[in-house]
Coordinates of C-alpha atoms and ligand atoms in Angstrom, one line a residue:
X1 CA 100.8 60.2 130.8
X2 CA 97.3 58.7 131.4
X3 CA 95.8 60.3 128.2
X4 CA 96.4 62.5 125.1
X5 CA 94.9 65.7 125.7
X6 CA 92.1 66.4 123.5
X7 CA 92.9 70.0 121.1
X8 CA 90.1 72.1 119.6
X9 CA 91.2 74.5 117.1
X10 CA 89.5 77.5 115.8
X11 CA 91.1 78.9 112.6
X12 CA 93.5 76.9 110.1
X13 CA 91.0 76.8 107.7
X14 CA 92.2 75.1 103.9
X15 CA 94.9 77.6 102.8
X16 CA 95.5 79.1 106.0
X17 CA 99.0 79.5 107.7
X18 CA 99.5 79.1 111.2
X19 CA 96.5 76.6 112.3
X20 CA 98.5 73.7 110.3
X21 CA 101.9 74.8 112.3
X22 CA 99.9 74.3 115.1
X23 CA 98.3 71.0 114.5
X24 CA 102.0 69.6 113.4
X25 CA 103.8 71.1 116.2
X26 CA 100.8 70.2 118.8
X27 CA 101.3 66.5 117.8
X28 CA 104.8 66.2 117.7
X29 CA 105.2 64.7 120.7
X30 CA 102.0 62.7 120.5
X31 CA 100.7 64.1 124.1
X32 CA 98.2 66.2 122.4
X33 CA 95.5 64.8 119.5
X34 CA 93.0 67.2 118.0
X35 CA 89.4 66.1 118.3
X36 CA 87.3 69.0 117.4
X37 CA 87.4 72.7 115.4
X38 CA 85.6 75.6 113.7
X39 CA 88.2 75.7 111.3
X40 CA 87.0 78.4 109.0
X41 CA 85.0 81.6 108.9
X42 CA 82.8 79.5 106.2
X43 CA 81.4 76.4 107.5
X44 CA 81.8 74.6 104.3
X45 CA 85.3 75.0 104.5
X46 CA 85.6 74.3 108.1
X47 CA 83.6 71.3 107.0
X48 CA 86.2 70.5 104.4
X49 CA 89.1 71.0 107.0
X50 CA 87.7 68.4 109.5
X51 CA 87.1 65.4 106.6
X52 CA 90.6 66.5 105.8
X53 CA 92.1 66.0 109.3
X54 CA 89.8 62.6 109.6
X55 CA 87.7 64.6 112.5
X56 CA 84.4 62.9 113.6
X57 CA 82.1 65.2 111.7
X58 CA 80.0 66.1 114.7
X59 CA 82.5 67.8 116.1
X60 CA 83.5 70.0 113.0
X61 CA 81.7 73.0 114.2
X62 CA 80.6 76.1 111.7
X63 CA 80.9 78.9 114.3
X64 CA 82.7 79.1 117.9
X65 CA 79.2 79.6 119.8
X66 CA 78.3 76.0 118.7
X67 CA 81.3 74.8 119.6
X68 CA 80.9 75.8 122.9
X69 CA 77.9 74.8 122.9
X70 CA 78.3 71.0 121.8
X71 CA 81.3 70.8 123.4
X72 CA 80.0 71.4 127.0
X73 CA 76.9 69.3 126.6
X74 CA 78.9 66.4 126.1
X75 CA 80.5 64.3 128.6
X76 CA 84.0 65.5 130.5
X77 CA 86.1 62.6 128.9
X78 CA 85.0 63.4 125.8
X79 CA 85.7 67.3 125.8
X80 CA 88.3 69.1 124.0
X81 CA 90.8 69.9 127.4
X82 CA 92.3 72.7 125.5
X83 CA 91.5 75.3 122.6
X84 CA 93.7 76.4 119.8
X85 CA 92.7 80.3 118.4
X86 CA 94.6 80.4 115.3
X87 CA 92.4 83.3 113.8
X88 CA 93.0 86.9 112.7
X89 CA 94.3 89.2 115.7
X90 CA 90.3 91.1 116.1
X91 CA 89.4 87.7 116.6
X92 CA 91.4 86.4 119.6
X93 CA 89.9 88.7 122.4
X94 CA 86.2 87.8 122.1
X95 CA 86.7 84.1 121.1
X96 CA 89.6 83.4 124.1
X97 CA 87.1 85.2 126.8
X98 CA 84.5 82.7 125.5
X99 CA 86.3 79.8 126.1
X100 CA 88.0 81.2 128.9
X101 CA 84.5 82.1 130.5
X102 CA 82.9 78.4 129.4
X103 CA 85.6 76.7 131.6
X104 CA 88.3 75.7 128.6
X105 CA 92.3 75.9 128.6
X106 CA 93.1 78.3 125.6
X107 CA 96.4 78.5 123.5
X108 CA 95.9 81.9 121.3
X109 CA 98.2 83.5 119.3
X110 CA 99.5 86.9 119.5
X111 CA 99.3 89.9 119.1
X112 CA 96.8 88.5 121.7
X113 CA 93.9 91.3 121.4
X114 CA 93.4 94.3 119.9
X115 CA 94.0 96.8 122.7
X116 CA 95.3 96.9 125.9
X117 CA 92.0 97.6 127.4
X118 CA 91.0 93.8 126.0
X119 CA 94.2 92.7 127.0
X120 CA 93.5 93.6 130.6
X121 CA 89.6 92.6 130.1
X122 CA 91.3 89.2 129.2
X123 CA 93.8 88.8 131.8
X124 CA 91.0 89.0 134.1
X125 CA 88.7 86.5 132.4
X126 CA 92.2 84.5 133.0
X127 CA 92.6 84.3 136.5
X128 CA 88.5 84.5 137.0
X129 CA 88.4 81.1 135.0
X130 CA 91.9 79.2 136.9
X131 CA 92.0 78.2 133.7
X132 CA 95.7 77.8 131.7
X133 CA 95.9 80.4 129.2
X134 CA 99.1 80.5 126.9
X135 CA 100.1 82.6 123.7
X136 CA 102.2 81.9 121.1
X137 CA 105.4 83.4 121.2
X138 CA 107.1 80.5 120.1
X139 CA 110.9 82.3 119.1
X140 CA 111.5 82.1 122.8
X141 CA 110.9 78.6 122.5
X142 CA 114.1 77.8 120.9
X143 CA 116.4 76.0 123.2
X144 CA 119.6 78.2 122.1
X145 CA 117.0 81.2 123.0
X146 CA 116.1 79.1 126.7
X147 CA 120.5 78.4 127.2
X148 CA 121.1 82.2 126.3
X149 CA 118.2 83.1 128.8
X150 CA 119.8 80.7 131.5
X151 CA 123.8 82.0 130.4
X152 CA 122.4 86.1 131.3
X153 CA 120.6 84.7 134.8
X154 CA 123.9 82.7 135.6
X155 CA 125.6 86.3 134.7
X156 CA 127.8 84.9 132.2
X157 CA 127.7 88.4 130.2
X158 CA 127.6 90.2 133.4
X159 CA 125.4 93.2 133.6
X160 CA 123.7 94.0 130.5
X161 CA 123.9 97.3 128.6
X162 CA 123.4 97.1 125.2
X163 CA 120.4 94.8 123.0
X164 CA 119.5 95.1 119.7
X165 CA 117.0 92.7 118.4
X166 CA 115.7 93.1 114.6
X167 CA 113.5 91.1 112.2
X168 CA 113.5 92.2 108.8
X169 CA 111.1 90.9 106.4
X170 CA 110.1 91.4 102.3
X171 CA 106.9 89.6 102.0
X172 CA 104.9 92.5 102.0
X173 CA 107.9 94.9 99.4
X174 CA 104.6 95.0 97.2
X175 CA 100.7 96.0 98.3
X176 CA 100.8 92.1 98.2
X177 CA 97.2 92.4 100.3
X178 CA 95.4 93.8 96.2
X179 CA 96.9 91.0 94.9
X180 CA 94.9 88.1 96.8
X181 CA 97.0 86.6 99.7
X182 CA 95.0 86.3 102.3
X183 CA 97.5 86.5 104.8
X184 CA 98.1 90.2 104.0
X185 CA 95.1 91.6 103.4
X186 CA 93.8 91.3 107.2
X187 CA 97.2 91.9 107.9
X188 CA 96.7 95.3 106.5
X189 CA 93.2 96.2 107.6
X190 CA 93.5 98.3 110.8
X191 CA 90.0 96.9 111.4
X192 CA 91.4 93.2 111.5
X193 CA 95.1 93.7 112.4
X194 CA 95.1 96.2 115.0
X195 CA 96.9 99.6 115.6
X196 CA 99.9 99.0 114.0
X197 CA 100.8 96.6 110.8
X198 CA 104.0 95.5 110.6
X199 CA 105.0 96.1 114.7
X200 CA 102.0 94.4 115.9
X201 CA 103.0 91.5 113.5
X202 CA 106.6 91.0 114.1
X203 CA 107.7 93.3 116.1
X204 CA 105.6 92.2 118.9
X205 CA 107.9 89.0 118.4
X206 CA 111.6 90.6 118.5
X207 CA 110.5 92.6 122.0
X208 CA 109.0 89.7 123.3
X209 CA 112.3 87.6 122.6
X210 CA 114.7 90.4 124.3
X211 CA 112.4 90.9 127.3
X212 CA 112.6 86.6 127.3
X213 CA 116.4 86.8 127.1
X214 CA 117.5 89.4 129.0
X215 CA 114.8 89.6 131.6
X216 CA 115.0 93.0 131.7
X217 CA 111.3 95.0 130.8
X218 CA 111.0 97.9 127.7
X219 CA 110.4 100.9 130.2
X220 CA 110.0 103.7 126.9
X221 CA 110.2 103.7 123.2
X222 CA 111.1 106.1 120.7
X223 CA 109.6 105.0 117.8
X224 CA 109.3 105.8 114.1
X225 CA 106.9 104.1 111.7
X226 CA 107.1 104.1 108.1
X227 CA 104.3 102.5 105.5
X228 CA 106.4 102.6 102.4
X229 CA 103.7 101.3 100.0
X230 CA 101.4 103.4 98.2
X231 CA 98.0 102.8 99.6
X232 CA 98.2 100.8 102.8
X233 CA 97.0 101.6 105.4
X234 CA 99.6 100.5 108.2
X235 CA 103.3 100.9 108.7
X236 CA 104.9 98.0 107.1
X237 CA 108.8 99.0 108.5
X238 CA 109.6 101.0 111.9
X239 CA 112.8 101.7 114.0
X240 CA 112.7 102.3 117.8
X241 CA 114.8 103.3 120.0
X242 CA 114.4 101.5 123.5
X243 CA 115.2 102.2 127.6
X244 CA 115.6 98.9 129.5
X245 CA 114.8 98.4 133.0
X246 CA 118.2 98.3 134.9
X247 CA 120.0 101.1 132.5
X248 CA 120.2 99.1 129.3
X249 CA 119.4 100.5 125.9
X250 CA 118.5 98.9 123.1
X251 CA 117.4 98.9 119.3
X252 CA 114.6 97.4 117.5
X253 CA 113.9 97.3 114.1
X254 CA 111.3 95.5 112.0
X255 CA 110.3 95.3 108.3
X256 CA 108.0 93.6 106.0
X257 CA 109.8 95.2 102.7
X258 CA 113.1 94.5 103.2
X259 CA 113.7 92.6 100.3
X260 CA 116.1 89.3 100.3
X261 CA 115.1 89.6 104.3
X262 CA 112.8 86.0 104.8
X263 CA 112.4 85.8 108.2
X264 CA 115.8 87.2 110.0
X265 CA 115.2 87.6 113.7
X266 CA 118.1 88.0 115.5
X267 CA 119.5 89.2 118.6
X268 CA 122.7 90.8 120.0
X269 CA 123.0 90.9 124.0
X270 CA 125.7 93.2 124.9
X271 CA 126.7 92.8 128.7
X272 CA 129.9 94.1 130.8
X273 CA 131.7 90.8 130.4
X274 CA 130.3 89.9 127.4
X275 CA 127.9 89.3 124.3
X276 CA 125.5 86.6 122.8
X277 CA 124.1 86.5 119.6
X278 CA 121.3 84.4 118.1
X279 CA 119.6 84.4 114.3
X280 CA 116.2 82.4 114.0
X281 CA 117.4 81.8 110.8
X282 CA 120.3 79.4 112.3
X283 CA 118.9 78.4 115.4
X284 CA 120.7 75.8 116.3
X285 CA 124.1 77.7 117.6
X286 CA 124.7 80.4 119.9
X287 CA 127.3 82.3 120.0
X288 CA 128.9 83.5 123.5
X289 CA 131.7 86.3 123.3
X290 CA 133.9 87.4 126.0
X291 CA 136.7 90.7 125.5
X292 CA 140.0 89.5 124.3
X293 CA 138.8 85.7 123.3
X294 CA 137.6 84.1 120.7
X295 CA 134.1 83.6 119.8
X296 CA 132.5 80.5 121.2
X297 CA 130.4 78.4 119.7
X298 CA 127.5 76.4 121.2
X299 CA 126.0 73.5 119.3
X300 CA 122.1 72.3 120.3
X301 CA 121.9 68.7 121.4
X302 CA 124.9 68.3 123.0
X303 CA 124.8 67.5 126.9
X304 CA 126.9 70.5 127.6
X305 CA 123.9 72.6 126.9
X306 CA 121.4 70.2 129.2
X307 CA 123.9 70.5 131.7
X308 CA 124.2 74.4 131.7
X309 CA 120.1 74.8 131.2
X310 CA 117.9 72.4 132.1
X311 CA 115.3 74.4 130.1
X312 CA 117.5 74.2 126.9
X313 CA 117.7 70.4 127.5
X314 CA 114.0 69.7 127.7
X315 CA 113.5 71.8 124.7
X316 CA 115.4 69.5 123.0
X317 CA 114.8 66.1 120.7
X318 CA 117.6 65.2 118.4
X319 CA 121.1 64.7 118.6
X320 CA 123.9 67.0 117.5
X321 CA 124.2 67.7 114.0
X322 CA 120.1 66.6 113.4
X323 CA 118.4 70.9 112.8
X324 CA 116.0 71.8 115.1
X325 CA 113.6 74.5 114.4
X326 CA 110.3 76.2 114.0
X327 CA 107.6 72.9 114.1
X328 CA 110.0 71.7 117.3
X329 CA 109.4 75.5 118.9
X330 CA 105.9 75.4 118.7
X331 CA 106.0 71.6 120.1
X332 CA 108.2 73.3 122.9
X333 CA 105.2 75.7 124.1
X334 CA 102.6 72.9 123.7
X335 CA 104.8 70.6 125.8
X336 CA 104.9 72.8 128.5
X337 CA 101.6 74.5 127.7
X338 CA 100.4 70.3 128.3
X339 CA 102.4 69.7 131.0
X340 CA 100.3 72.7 132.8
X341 CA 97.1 71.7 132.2
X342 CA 98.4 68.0 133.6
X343 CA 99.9 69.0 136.9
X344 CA 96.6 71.1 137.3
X345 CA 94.3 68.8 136.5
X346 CA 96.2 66.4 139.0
X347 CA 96.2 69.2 141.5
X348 CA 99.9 69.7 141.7
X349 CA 101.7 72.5 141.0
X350 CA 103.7 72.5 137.7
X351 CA 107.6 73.0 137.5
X352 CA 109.0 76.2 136.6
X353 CA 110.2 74.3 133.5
X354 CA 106.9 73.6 133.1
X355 CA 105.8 77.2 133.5
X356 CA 108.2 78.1 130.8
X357 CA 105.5 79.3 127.9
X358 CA 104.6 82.4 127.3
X359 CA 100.6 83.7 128.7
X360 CA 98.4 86.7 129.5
X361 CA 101.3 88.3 131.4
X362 CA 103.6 88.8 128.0
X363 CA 100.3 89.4 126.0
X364 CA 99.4 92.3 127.8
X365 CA 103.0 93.4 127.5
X366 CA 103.0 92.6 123.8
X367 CA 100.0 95.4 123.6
X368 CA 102.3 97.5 125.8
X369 CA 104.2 98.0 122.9
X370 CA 102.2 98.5 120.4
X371 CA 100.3 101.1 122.0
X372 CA 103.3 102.8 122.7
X373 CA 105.0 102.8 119.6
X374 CA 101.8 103.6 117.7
X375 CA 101.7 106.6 119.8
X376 CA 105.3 107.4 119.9
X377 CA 105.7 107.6 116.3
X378 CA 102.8 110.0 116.0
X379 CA 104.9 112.4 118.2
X380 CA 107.5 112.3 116.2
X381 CA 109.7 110.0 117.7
X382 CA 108.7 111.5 121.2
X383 CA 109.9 109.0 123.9
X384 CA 106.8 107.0 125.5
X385 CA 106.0 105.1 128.6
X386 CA 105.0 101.8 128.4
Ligands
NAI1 P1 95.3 83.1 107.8 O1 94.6 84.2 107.2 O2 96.2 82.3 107.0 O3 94.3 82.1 108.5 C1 93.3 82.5 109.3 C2 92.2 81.4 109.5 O4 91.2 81.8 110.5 C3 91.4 81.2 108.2 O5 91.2 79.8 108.0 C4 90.1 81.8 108.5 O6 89.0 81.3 107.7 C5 89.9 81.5 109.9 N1 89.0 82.4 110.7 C6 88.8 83.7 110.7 N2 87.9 84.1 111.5 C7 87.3 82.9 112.0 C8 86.3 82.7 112.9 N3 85.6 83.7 113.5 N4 86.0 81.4 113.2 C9 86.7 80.4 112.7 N5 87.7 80.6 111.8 C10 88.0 81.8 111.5 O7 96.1 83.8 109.0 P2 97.5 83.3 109.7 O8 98.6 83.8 108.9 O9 97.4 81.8 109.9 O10 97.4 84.1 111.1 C11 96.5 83.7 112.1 C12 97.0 84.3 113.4 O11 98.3 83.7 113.7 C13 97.2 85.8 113.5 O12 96.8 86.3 114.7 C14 98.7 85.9 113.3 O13 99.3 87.1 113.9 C15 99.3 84.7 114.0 N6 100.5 84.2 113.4 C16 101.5 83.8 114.3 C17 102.7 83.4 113.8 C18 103.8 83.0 114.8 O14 104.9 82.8 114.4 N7 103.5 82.8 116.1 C19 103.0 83.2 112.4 C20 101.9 83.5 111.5 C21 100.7 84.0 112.1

């Protein structure tokens, strides 16, 4: 490494959630420092943000357009190498295209637009700019998520037939959004959060994670969406039925008022010779079952995971025993997200390992879904192409 890449950040504002994951998790491996932001839809606060973060205040911005702006009328060792979009999902499609289009690297998170139409609008801006364009999807960052990825490609399980993948939350058991968290009420604006509430939210996470692990594509959904509190305005739970590529089937639920449910992702991979199973919750093991034996165990950070997936390995920091989890995910996409930009900027092609983050291609698969369980669940459950 010749340098520390230089992060802008849009969003992660003072009280915000996921822009301060990404700071944290962008640092971790102190490749990456953050030099520059429009941290807030008020510039006071996005002012307050940068003193906070010990940003030189001429690059605390009040608006994207002036970031751009100032960014690319100073030198090209000085500009940010990278942008952050950590903002609301109606924001993500016209502030990634302008950094796309002004010649920056973006890292946005998902749902990454509001449509598919932007989706494919922005996959184009993509490949127009050659610029590296990742989204955060950072459950399938998890090396026990990478090792189970590897075990299904090695055909450890054999030929899959079965997945069911569900994440269950409560947060949102009460109309949460009228009682001033911020997080929910854009969350629950169709104008702000998209088509669909709770399924563009998390369930955009639980089909990207099976599509990760199993390789296999949704094909259709039969889908049924519920909004169980009284005066919102999106589903907040929803149940799908879902058609694999190669034959499987699978199940995927999501939930925002399950209640006692925190944040339980988890996923069972049912295959001729045998199953895997992984909870975010307890990321650290996996366990690998095969008919007539007992259940195995696998333990994160020890070699016998490096040695089975090299993917697992590198996604790993600390011994056995020493919990890995969320911040180290996120570090996990930023590494490779880094490592990217590097090899391009060095004109060299980057490693599938380094490849391994998710981009525009599982963003405009993300929308896939929503689109199509949006519309499925307004037919009644009627079974919908993606
Ligand atoms: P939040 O409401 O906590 O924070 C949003 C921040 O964006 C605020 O600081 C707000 O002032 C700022 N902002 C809004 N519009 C802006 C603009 N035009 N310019 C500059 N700043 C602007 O929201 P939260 O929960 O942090 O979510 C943000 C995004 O991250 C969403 O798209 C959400 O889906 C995603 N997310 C992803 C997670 C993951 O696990 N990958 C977890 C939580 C959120």
């Amino acid at each position: 490494m010749d340098r520390k890449l230089r992060m802008g950040m849009i969003g992660g504002g003072p009280g915000a959630f996921i822009g301060d994951v990404h700071r944290k998790a962008a640092r971790l491996d102190g490749q990456i420092e953050i030099v520059a932001g429009a941290f807030d839809i008020d510039p006071k606060k996005s002012k307050q943000m940068g003193q906070e973060l010990a940003i030189n205040p001429k690059r605390v911005y009040g608006d994207v357009a002036t970031m751009i702006e100032k960014e690319l009328a100073l030198p090209e060792d000085e500009r940010i190498d990278f942008v952050s979009v950590c903002t609301p999902n109606h924001t993500h499609f016209p502030i990634a295209k302008a950094f796309l289009e002004a010649g920056f690297n973006v890292m946005c998170e998902k749902p990454m637009t509001l449509s598919v139409a932007e989706a494919e609008e922005l996959k184009v801006a993509v490949q127009k700019s050659k610029k590296v364009f990742g989204l955060m999807h950072n459950y399938t960052a998890y090396p026990m998520v990478k090792l189970a990825k590897d075990m299904i490609k090695q055909g450890d399980i054999g030929k899959i037939r079965k997945v069911i993948v569900q994440y269950p939350q409560g947060w949102l058991a009460r109309a949460a959004e009228k009682e001033g968290s911020q997080q929910a009420e854009w969350r629950t604006d169709p104008k702000k959060s998209g088509a669909a509430g709770c399924m563009g939210d998390i369930g955009t996470h639980a089909a990207n994670l099976a599509e990760y692990i199993t390789g296999l594509a949704i094909k259709e959904i039969a889908a049924d969406l519920t909004t169980f509190v009284k005066g919102r305005r999106l589903d907040d739970d929803g149940s799908c039925l879902l058609r694999l590529s190669k034959g499987a089937k699978g199940l995927l639920h999501a939930s925002q008022v399950s209640i006692g449910q925190e944040n339980n992702l988890a996923i069972w991979i049912h295959g001729e010779d045998g199953s895997i199973e992984w909870h975010q919750e307890h990321p650290n093991w996996l366990y690998v079952d095969s008919l007539g034996a007992p259940t195995q165990i696998w333990k994160r950070g020890n070699d016998y995971v490096g040695e089975k997936s090299e993917a697992a390995g590198r996604a790993t920091r600390l011994p056995f025993g020493h919990p890995e989890a969320f911040l180290e995910a996120f570090a996990n996409n930023y590494c490779n997200f880094a490592d990217t930009i590097r090899a391009k900027n060095a004109k060299k092609k980057p490693t599938d390992v380094e490849k391994d983050f998710p981009g525009i291609k599982e963003g405009v698969l993300g929308m896939k879904f929503i689109e199509a369980v949006v519309e499925s669940s307004k037919n009644n459950a009627a079974w919908t192409k993606l």
